[in-house]
XYZ file of N, CA and C in Angstrom:
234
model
N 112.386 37.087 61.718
C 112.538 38.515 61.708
C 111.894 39.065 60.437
N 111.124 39.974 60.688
C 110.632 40.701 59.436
C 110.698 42.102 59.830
N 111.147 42.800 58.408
C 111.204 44.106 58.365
C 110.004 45.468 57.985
N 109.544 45.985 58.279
C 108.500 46.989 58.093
C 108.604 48.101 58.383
N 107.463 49.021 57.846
C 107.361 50.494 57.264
C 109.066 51.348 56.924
N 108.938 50.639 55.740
C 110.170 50.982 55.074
C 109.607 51.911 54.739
N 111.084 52.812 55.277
C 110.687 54.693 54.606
C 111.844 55.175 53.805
N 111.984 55.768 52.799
C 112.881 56.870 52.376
C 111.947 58.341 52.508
N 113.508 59.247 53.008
C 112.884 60.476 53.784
C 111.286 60.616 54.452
N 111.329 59.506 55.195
C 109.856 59.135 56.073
C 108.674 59.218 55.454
N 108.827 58.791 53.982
C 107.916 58.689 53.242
C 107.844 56.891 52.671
N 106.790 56.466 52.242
C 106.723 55.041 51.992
C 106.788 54.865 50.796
N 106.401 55.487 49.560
C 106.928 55.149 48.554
C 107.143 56.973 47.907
N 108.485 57.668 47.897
C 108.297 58.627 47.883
C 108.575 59.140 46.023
N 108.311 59.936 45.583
C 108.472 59.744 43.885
C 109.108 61.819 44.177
N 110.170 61.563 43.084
C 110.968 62.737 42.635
C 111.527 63.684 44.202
N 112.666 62.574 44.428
C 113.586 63.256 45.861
C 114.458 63.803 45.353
N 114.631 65.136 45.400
C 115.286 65.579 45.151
C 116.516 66.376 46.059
N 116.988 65.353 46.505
C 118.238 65.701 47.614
C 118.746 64.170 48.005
N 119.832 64.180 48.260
C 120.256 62.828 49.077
C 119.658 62.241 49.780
N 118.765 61.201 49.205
C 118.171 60.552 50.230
C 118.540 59.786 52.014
N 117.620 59.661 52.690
C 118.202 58.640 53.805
C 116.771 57.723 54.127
N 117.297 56.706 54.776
C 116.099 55.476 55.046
C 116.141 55.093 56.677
N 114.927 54.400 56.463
C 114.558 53.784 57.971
C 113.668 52.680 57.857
N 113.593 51.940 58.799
C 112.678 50.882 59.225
C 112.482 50.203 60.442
N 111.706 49.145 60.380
C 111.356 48.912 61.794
C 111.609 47.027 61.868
N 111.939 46.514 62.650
C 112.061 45.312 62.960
C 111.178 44.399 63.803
N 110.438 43.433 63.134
C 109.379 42.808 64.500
C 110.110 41.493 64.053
N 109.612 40.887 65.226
C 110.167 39.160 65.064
C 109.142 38.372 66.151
N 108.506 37.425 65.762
C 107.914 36.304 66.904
C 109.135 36.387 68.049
N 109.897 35.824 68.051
C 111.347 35.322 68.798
C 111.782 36.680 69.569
N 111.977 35.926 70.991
C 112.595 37.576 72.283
C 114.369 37.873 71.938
N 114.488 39.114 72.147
C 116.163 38.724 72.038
C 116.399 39.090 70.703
N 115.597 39.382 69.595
C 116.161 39.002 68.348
C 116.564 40.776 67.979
N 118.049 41.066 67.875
C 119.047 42.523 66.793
C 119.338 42.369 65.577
N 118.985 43.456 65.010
C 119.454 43.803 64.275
C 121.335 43.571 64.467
N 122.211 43.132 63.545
C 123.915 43.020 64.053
C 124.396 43.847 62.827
N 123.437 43.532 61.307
C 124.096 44.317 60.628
C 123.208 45.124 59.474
N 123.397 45.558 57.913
C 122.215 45.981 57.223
C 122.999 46.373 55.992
N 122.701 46.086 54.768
C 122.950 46.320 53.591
C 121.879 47.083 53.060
N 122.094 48.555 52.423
C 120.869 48.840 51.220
C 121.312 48.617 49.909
N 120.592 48.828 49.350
C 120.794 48.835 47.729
C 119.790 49.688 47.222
N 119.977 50.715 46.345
C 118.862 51.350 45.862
C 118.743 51.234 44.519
N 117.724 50.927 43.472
C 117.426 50.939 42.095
C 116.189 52.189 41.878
N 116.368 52.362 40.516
C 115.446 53.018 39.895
C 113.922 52.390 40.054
N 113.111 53.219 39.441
C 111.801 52.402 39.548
C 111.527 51.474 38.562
N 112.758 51.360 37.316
C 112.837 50.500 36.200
C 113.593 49.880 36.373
N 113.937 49.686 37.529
C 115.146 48.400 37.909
C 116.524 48.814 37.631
N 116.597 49.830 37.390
C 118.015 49.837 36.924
C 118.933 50.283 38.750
N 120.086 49.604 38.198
C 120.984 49.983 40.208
C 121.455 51.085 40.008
N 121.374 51.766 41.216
C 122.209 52.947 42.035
C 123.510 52.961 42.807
N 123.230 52.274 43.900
C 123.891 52.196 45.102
C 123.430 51.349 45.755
N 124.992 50.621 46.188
C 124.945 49.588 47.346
C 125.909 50.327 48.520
N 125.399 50.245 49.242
C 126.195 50.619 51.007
C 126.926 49.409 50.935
N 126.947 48.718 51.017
C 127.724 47.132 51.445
C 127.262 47.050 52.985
N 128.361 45.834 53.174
C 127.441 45.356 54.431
C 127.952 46.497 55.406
N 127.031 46.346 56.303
C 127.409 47.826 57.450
C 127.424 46.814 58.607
N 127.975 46.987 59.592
C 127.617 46.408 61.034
C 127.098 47.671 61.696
N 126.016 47.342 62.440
C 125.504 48.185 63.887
C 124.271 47.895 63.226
N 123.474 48.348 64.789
C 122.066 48.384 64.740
C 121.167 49.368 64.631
N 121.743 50.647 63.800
C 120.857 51.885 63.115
C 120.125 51.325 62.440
N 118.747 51.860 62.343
C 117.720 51.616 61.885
C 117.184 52.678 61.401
N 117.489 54.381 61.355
C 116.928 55.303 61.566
C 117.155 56.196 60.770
N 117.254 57.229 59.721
C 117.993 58.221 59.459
C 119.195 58.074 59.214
N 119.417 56.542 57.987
C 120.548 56.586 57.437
C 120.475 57.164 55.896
N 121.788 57.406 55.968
C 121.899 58.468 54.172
C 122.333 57.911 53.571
N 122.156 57.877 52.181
C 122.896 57.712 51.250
C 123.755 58.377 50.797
N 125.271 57.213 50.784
C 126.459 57.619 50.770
C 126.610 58.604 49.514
N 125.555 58.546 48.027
C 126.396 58.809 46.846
C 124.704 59.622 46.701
N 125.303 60.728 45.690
C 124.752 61.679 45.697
C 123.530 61.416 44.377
N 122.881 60.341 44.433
C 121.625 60.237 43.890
C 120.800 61.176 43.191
N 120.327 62.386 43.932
C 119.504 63.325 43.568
C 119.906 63.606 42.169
N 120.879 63.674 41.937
C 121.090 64.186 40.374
C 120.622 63.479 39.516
N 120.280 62.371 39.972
C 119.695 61.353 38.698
C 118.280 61.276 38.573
N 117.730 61.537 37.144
C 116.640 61.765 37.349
C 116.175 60.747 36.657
N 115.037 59.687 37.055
C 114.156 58.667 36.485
C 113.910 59.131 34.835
N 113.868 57.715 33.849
C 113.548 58.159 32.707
C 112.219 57.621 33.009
N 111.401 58.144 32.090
C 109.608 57.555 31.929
C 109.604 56.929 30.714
């Protein structure tokens, strides 16, 4: 299973969001049959520093999920 065109707000690498973000992606796999069952995000800064973890989620959304914690306020240092 591999994951692709990872988006936040349907953008691929998007710089200065300023609103609660949400994400999406897409799933291909060689192998028939193969779900998504569950999905963890985690979001960091662009300097590595952490944000937010969702923890593990069960279901198979893939689409226009949000982030639980209100991010936007934080603004990247340079």
């Amino acid at each position: 299973m591999e994951l692709r065109e990872l988006r936040t707000m349907r953008r691929e690498n998007p710089i200065g969001i300023d609103c609660t973000p949400y994400f999406s992606w897409k799933i291909t796999s060689s192998r028939q049959n193969v779900m998504q069952t569950a999905y963890q995000l985690k979001v960091y800064t662009q300097r590595g520093a952490f944000l937010w973890n969702s923890g593990r989620i069960f279901g198979s959304l893939r689409r226009n999920l949000p982030c639980t914690k209100n991010i936007s306020a934080i603004r990247p240092t340079m």
